[in-house]
XYZ file of C-alpha atoms in Angstrom:
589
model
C -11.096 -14.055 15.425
C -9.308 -16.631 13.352
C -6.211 -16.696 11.747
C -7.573 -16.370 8.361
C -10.024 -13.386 9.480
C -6.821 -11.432 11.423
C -4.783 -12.077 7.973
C -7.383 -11.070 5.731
C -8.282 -7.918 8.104
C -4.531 -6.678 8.908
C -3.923 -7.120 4.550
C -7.004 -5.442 3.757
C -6.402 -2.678 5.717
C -2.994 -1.989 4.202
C -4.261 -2.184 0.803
C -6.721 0.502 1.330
C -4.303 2.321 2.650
C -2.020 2.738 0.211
C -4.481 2.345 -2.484
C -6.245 5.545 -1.116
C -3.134 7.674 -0.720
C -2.377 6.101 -4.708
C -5.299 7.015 -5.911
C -5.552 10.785 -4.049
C -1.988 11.393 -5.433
C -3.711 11.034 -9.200
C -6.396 12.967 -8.302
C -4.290 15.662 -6.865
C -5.880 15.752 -3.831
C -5.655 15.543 -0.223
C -5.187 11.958 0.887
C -7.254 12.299 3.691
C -10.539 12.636 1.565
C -10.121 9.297 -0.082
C -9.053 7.687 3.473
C -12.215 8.586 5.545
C -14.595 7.397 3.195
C -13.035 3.982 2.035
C -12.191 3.212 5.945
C -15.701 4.025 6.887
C -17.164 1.948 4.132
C -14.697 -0.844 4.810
C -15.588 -0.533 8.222
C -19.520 -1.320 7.367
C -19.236 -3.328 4.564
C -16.260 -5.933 6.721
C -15.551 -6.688 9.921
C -12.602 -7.983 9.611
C -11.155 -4.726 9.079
C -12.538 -3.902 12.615
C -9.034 -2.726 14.549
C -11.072 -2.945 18.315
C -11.588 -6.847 16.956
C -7.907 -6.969 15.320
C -6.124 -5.945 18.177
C -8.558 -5.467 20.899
C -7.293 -3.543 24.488
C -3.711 -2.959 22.209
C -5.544 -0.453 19.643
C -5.600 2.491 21.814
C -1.662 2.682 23.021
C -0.661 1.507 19.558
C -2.172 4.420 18.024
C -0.461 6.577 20.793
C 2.884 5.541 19.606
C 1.786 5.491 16.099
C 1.209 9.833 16.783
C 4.327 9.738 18.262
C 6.299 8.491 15.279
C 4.137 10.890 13.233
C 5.124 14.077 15.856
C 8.990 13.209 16.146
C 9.133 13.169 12.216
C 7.318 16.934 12.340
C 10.047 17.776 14.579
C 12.562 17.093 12.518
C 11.515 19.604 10.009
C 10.965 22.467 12.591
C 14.242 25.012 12.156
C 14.255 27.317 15.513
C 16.489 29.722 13.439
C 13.296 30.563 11.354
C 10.858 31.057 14.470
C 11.609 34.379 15.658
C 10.116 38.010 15.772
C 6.546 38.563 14.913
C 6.078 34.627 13.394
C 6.874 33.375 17.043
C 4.473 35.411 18.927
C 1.689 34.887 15.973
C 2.220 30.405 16.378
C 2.674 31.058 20.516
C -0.958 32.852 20.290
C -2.431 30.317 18.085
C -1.144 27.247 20.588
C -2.129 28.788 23.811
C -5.039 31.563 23.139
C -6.275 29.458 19.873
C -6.467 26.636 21.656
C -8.555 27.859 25.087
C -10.917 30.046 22.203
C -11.323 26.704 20.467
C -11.926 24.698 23.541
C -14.253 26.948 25.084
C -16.806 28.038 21.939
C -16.472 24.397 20.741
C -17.615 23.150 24.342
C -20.822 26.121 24.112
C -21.894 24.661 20.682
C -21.548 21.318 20.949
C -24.120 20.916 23.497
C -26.965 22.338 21.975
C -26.352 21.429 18.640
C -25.940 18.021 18.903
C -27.541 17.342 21.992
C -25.188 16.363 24.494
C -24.794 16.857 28.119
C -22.465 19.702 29.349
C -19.319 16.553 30.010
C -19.464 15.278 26.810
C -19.262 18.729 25.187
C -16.409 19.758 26.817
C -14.482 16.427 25.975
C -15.956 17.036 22.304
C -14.342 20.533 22.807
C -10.998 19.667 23.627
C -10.374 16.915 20.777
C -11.761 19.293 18.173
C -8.541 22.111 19.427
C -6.087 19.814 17.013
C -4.906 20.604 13.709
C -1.394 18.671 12.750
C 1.274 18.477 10.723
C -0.303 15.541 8.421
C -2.727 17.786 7.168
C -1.757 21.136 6.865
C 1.425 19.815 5.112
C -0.060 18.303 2.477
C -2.425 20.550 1.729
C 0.487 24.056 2.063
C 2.391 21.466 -0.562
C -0.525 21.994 -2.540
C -0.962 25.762 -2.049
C 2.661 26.750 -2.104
C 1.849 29.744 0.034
C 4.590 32.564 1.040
C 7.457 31.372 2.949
C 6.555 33.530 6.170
C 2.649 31.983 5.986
C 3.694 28.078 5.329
C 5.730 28.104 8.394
C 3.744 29.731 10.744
C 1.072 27.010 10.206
C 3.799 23.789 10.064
C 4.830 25.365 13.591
C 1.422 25.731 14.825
C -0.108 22.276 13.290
C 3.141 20.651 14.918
C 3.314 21.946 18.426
C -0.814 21.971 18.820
C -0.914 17.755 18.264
C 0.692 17.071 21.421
C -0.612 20.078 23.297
C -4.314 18.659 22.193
C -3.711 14.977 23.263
C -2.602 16.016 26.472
C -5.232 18.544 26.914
C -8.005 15.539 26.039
C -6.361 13.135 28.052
C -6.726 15.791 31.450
C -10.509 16.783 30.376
C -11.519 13.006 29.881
C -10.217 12.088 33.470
C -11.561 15.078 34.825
C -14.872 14.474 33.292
C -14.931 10.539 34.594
C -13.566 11.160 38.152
C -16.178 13.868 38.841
C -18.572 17.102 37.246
C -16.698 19.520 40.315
C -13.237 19.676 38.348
C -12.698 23.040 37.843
C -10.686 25.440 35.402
C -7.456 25.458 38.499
C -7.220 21.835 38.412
C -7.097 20.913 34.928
C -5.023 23.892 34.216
C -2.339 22.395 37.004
C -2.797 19.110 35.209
C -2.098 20.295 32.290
C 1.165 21.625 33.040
C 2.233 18.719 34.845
C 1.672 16.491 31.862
C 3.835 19.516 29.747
C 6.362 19.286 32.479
C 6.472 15.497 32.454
C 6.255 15.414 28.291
C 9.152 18.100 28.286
C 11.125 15.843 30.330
C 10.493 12.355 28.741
C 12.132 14.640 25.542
C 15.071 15.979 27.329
C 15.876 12.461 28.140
C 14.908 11.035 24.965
C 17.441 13.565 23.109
C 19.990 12.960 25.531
C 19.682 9.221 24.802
C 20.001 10.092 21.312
C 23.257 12.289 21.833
C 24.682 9.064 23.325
C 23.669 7.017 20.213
C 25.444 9.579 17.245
C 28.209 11.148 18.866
C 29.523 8.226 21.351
C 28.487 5.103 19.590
C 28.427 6.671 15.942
C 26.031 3.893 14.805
C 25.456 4.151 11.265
C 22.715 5.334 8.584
C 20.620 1.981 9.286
C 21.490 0.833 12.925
C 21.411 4.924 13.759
C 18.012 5.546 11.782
C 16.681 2.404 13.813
C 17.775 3.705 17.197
C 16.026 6.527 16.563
C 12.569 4.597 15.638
C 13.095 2.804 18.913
C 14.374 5.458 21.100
C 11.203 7.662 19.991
C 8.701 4.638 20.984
C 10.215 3.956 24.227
C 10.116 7.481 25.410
C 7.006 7.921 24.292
C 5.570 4.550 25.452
C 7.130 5.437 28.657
C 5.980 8.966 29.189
C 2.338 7.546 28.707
C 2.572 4.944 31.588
C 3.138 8.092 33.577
C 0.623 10.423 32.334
C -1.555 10.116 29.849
C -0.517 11.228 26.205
C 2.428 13.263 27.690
C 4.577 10.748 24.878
C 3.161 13.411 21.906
C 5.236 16.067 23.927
C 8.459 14.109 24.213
C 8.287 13.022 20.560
C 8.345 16.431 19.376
C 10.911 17.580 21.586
C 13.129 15.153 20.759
C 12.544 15.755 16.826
C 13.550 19.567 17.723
C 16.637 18.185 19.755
C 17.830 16.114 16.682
C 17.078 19.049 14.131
C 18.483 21.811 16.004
C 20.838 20.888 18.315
C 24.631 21.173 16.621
C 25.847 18.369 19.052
C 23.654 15.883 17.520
C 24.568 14.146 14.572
C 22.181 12.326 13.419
C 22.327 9.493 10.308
C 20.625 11.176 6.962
C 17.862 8.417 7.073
C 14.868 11.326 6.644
C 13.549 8.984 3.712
C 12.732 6.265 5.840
C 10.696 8.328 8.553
C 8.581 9.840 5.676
C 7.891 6.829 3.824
C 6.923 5.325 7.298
C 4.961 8.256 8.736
C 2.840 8.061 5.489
C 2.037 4.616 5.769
C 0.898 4.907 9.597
C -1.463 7.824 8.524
C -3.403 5.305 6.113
C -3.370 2.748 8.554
C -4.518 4.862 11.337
C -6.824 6.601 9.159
C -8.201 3.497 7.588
C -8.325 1.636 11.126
C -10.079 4.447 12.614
C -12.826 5.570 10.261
C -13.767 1.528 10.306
C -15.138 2.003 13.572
C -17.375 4.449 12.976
C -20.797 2.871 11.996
C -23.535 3.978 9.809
C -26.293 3.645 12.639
C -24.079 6.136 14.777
C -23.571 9.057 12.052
C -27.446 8.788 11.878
C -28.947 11.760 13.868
C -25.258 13.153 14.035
C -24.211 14.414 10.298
C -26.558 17.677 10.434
C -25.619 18.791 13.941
C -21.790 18.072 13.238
C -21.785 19.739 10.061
C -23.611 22.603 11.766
C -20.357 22.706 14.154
C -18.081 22.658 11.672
C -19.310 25.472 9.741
C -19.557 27.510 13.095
C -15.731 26.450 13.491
C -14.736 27.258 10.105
C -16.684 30.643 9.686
C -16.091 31.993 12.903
C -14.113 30.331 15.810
C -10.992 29.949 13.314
C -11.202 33.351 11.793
C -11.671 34.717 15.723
C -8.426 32.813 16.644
C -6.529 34.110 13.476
C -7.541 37.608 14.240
C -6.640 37.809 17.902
C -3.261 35.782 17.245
C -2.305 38.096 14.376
C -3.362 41.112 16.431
C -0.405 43.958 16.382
C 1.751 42.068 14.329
C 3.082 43.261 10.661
C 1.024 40.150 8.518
C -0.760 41.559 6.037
C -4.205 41.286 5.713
C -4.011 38.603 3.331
C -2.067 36.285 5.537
C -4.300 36.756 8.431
C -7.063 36.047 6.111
C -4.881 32.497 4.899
C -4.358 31.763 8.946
C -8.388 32.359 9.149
C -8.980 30.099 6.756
C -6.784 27.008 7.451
C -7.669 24.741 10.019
C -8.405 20.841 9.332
C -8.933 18.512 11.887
C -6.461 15.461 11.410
C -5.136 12.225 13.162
C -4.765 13.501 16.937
C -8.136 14.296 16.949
C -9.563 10.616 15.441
C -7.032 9.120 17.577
C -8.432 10.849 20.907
C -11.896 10.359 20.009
C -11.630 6.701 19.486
C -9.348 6.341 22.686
C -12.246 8.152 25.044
C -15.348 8.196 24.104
C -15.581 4.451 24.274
C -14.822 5.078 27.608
C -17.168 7.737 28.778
C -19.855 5.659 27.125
C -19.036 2.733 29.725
C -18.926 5.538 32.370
C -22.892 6.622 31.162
C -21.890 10.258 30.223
C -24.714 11.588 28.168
C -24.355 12.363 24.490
C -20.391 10.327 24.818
C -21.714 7.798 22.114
C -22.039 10.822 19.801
C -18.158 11.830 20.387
C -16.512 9.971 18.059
C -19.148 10.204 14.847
C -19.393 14.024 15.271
C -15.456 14.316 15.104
C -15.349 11.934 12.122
C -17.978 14.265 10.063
C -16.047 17.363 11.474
C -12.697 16.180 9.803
C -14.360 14.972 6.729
C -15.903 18.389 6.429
C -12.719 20.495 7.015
C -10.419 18.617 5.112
C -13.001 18.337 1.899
C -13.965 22.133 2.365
C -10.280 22.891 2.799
C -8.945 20.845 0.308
C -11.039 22.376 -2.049
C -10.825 25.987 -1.308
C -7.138 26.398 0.106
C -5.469 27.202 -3.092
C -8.569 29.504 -4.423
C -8.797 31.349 -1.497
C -4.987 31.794 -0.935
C -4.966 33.024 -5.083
C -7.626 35.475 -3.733
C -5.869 36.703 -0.805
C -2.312 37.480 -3.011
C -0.362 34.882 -0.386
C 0.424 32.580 -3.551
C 4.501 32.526 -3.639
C 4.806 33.044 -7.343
C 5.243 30.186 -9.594
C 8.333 31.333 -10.963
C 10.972 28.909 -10.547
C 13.306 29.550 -7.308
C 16.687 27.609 -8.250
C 19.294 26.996 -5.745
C 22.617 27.296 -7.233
C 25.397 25.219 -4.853
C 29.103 26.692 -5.593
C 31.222 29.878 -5.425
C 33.133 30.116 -8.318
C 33.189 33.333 -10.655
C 31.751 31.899 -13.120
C 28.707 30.012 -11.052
C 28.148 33.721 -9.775
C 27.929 35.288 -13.075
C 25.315 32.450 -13.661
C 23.316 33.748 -10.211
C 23.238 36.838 -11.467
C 22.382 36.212 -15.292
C 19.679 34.244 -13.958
C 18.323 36.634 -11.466
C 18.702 39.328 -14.484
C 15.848 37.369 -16.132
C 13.393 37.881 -12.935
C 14.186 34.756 -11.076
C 14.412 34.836 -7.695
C 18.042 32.686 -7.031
C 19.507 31.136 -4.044
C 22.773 30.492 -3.635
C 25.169 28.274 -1.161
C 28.792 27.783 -0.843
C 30.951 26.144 1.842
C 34.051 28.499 1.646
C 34.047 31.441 3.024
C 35.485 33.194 0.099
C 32.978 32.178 -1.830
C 30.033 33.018 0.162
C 31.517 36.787 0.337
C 31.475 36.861 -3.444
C 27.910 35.658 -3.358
C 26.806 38.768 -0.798
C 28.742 40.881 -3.218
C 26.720 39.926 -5.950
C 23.838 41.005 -4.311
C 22.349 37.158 -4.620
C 20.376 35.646 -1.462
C 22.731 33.315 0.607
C 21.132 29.727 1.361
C 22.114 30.123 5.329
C 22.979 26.758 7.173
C 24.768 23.107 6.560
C 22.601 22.493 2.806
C 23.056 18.865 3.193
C 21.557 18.637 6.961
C 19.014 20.730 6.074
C 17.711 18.731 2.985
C 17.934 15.210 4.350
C 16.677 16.946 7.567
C 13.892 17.786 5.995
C 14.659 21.906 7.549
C 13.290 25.092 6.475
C 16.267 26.051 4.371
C 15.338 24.653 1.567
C 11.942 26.316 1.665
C 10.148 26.986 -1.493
C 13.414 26.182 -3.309
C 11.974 24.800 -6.897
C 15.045 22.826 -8.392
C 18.997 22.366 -7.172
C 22.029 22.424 -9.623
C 25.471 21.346 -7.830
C 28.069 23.328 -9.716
C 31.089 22.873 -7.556
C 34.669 22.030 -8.339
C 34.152 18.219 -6.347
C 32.387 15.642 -7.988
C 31.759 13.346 -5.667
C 30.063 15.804 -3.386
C 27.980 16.831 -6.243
C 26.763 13.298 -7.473
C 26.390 12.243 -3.724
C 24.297 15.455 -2.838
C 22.526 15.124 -5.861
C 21.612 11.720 -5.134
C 20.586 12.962 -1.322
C 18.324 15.091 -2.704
C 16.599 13.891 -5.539
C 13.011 14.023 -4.967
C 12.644 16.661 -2.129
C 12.235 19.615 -4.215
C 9.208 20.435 -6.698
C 11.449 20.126 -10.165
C 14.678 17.990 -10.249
C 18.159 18.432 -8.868
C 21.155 18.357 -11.541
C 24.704 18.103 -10.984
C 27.701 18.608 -13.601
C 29.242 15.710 -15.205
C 32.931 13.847 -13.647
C 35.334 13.843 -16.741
C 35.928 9.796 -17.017
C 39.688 10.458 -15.665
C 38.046 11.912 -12.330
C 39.771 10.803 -9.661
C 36.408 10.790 -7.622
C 35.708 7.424 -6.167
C 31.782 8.026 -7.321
C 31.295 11.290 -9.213
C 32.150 9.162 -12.753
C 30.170 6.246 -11.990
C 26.526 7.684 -10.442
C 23.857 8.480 -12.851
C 21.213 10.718 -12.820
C 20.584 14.002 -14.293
C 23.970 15.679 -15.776
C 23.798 19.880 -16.728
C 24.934 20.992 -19.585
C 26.386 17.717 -21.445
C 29.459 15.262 -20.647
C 32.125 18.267 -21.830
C 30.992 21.127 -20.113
C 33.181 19.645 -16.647
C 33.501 22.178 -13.678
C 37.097 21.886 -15.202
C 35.938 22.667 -18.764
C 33.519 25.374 -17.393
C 36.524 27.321 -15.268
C 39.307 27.322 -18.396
C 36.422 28.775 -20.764
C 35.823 31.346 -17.738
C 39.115 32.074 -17.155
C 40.142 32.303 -21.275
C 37.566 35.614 -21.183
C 33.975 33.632 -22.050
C 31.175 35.787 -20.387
C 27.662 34.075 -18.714
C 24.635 36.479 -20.769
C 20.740 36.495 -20.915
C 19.677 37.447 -24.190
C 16.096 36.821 -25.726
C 15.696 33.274 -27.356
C 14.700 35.411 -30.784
C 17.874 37.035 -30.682
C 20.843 35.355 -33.043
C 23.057 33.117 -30.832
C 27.123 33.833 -30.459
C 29.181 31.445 -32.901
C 30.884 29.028 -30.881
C 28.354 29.773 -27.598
C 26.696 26.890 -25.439
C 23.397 27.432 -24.437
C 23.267 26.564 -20.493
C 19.146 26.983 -19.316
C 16.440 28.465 -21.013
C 13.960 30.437 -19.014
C 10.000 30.462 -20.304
C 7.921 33.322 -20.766
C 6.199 31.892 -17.375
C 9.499 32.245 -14.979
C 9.839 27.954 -15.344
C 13.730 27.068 -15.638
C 14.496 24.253 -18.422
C 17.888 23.390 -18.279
C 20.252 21.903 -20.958
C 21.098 18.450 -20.167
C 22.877 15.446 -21.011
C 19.947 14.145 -22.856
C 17.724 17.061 -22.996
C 17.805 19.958 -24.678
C 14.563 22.623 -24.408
C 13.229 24.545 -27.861
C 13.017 27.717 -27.309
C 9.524 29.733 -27.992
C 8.477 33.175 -28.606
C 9.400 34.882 -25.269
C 11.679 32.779 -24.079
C 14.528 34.434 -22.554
C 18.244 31.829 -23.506
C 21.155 31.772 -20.576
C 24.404 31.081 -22.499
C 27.953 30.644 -22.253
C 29.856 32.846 -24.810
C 33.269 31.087 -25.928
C 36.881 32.678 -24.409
C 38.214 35.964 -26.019
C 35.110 36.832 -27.306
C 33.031 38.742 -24.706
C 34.688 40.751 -22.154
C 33.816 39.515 -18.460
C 30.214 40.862 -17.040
């Protein structure tokens, strides 16, 4: 190729990248189902989109490494804390049974249906096992199911990526070096390459223990010794087994998120922006090398497949991995139903069957086509149907607003519990011990855990928390958290305002969305408390205290409106107002 053609085809391709992902996000829909299409067509329509012509032999180990990026970020958000009792034995039966009950009836229909020989089936078999992180996520985001429900199926779309590549790496060897490999063999295989993957991430967190808590490199130079650190151990992992790198990168995103020796920088940001930019890449990269003469005699027999796979391998997995557990029957249903092939499984299908066509495997040339319709097909039926069926099955979380209160003063507890008077369901967190006793006392649920690790960690704790409000006595900590944390929850994240003689080096000076209006300080708010003003709920139609400050109003729906510096919500019939009464007028709640 020529310079112009490898510039035209390496810019192209990141256009339609993030085009696609652009133009899915106004469409509310899964990216994915913009991606595969306009990669497929660019793919027929261009060559020089082409990524076997663009980067030839180096395709294949750069999309390795690409996964791994995209595995150590899912890793990050996986909290240990929250996998325990019956949700740990329901994601270790979907890994390890779901998997070989995947692999096995995938492997029996693939054959006949499509026409292959008995090898290339059970290669098709073993790519098809995958699920991952950058689909489910997006579409749960979507759904908003129940707490207990979304993270069983991050865990099990995380730890079933790597599992899968290594799994398709040991079949596709097997399957080249001879048709007398038996069940022993690749089963010994496969826990070598888990035993070599586990390792690579031991030493890849250990080399990352070094970098934060001896070095103490910084939020850039730390958040960039990550990036590499991931890569080489991953890269390095690979020389010695095949895809065993997908292994270490997740272990090592557990090590950083769950280990309390390691510090890492709060650089989440950059790892999701990046991670979402490799997906449309790979994506886009990938579906180009699928051709139109290939899908010819393929799309009926794959779509066949997939609605086997859909209708009854998946629901047969959720069933016997949910077996003598306490989900209810709608959340088995949800698990039954949720399934999507994503970006292991195009990644492994364009890195073998290439190769088992060279090697003259019968039906190999129809590997990679039939997996492309099969992900099309699950993540349009999918994306389309999650959030009905999950309304249908009563595993919506309601969409009540969940606010996370952060402080432990009286009066930010009378708040909590005005709040939760009108039907919300509130979180609170405080760092003080004192203060986290009154919350229990209250009766209000405790945010458990470090809330700024867990939010630019990207952990559970912050799960299906709708909008933040930092109400603490320090104003730095409340504009820098605030500023942290804009933009990872569903609504907005307010602090109060600095008084302009605050002797906080940034509190006065940051902007961004201030409760309440420049006088009502965390000072202001605790001499009112403390000269006998009362927090109350009354309905909006009700007459308002003289002299009272209206603080949030909550709709007839369950949303939260707060008052703000330069907002301040109308109430409307059934409306329920949140107010602050003024000193020596109400006695204390």
């Amino acid at each position: 190729m020529t310079t112009n053609q490898v510039l035209i085809g390496v810019g192209l391709t990141l256009v339609l990248a993030v085009g696609s992902q652009i133009l899915a996000s106004r469409l509310r829909i899964p990216a994915l189902i913009v991606l595969l299409p306009v990669g497929f067509a660019a793919g027929a329509l261009i060559d020089d989109v082409d990524p076997e012509r663009l980067l030839g032999s180096a395709f294949s180990p750069l999309v390795s490494l690409a996964v791994a990026v995209i595995l150590y970020d899912a890793g990050l958000g996986l909290d240990l804390a929250r996998l325990k009792g019956h949700t740990r034995r329901v994601v270790v039966r979907l890994i390890w049974i779901g998997v070989l009950i995947t692999w096995a009836l995938g492997t029996l229909l693939a054959a006949p249906l499509l026409g292959m020989s008995q090898r290339a089936a059970v290669m098709l078999g073993a790519i098809l096992v995958v699920s991952g992180p950058t689909v489910v996520g997006p579409l749960l985001s979507f759904v908003r199911p129940k707490d207990r429900l979304q993270r069983i199926l991050i865990w099990e779309g995380s730890l079933i990526d790597p599992v899968g590549g290594i799994l398709g790496a040991l079949v596709f060897h097997a399957v080249v070096a001879s048709t007398d490999h038996h069940f022993g063999s690749v089963a010994a295989g496969f826990l070598a390459g888990v035993g070599v993957g586990a390792a690579g991430g031991v030493v890849g967190a250990a080399l990352l223990w070094l970098l934060f808590r001896v070095l103490r490199l910084g939020e850039v130079l730390g958040t960039t010794a990550q990036l590499a650190a991931v890569i080489g151990v991953a890269a390095f992992c690979d020389v010695l087994r095949d895809d065993t790198g997908l292994i270490a990168a997740v272990v090592m995103g557990l090590a950083v998120a769950n280990l309390p020796g390691i510090d890492a920088p709060a650089r989440r940001a950059f790892f999701e922006t990046l991670v979402s930019l490799i997906i449309g890449l790979l994506f886009i990269s990938i579906s180009a090398t699928v051709t139109p003469q290939s899908l010819r005699h393929v799309i009926l027999p794959a779509l066949g497949l997939a609605a086997v796979s859909v209708l009854a391998v998946r629901p047969l997995v959720a069933l016997v991995s949910a077996f003598g557990t306490d989900l209810t029957r709608g959340e088995r249903g949800f698990i039954g139903w949720m399934a999507p092939r994503g970006i292991v499984a195009a990644a492994t299908a364009s890195t073998f069957s290439a190769a088992l066509v060279a090697q003259g495997i019968d039906g190999a040339s129809k590997i990679l086509p039939a997996t492309f319709v099969v992900i099309v097909a699950t993540v349009t039926l999918y994306g389309l149907t999650a959030s009905p069926v999950a309304r249908h099955l009563g595993v919506v979380r309601p969409a009540r607003s969940r606010p996370l209160l952060v402080g432990g003063d009286p009066w930010v507890v009378d708040l909590g519990v005005a709040l939760r008077s009108t039907g919300l369901e509130v979180l609170m967190w405080a760092g003080e011990e004192e203060q986290r006793e009154r919350i229990r006392q209250a009766g209000i649920g405790l945010a458990p855990g470090e809330l700024l690790a867990a939010a630019t960690g990207g952990a559970a704790e912050l799960e299906g928390v709708t909008a933040v409000y930092f109400l603490t006595a320090e104003d730095d900590f409340n504009a820098l958290a605030a500023m942290m944390l804009r933009g990872s929850v569903e609504e907005a994240v307010h602090r109060l305002n600095a008084p302009p003689d605050s002797h906080g080096a940034v509190g006065p000076f940051i902007g961004g969305e201030v409760l309440f209006g420049t006088d009502l300080t965390w000072a202001a708010l605790s001499r009112r408390y403390e000269d006998g003003a009362a927090v109350l709920a009354q309905p909006a139609a009700d007459a308002l205290p003289p002299g009272c400050d209206v603080l949030f109003l909550v709709r007839r729906d369950g949303r939260l409106d707060p008052v703000t510096e330069g907002s301040r919500p109308l109430p409307r019939p059934g409306d329920t107002v949140v107010l602050l009464t003024p000193g020596h007028t109400h006695g204390r709640r």
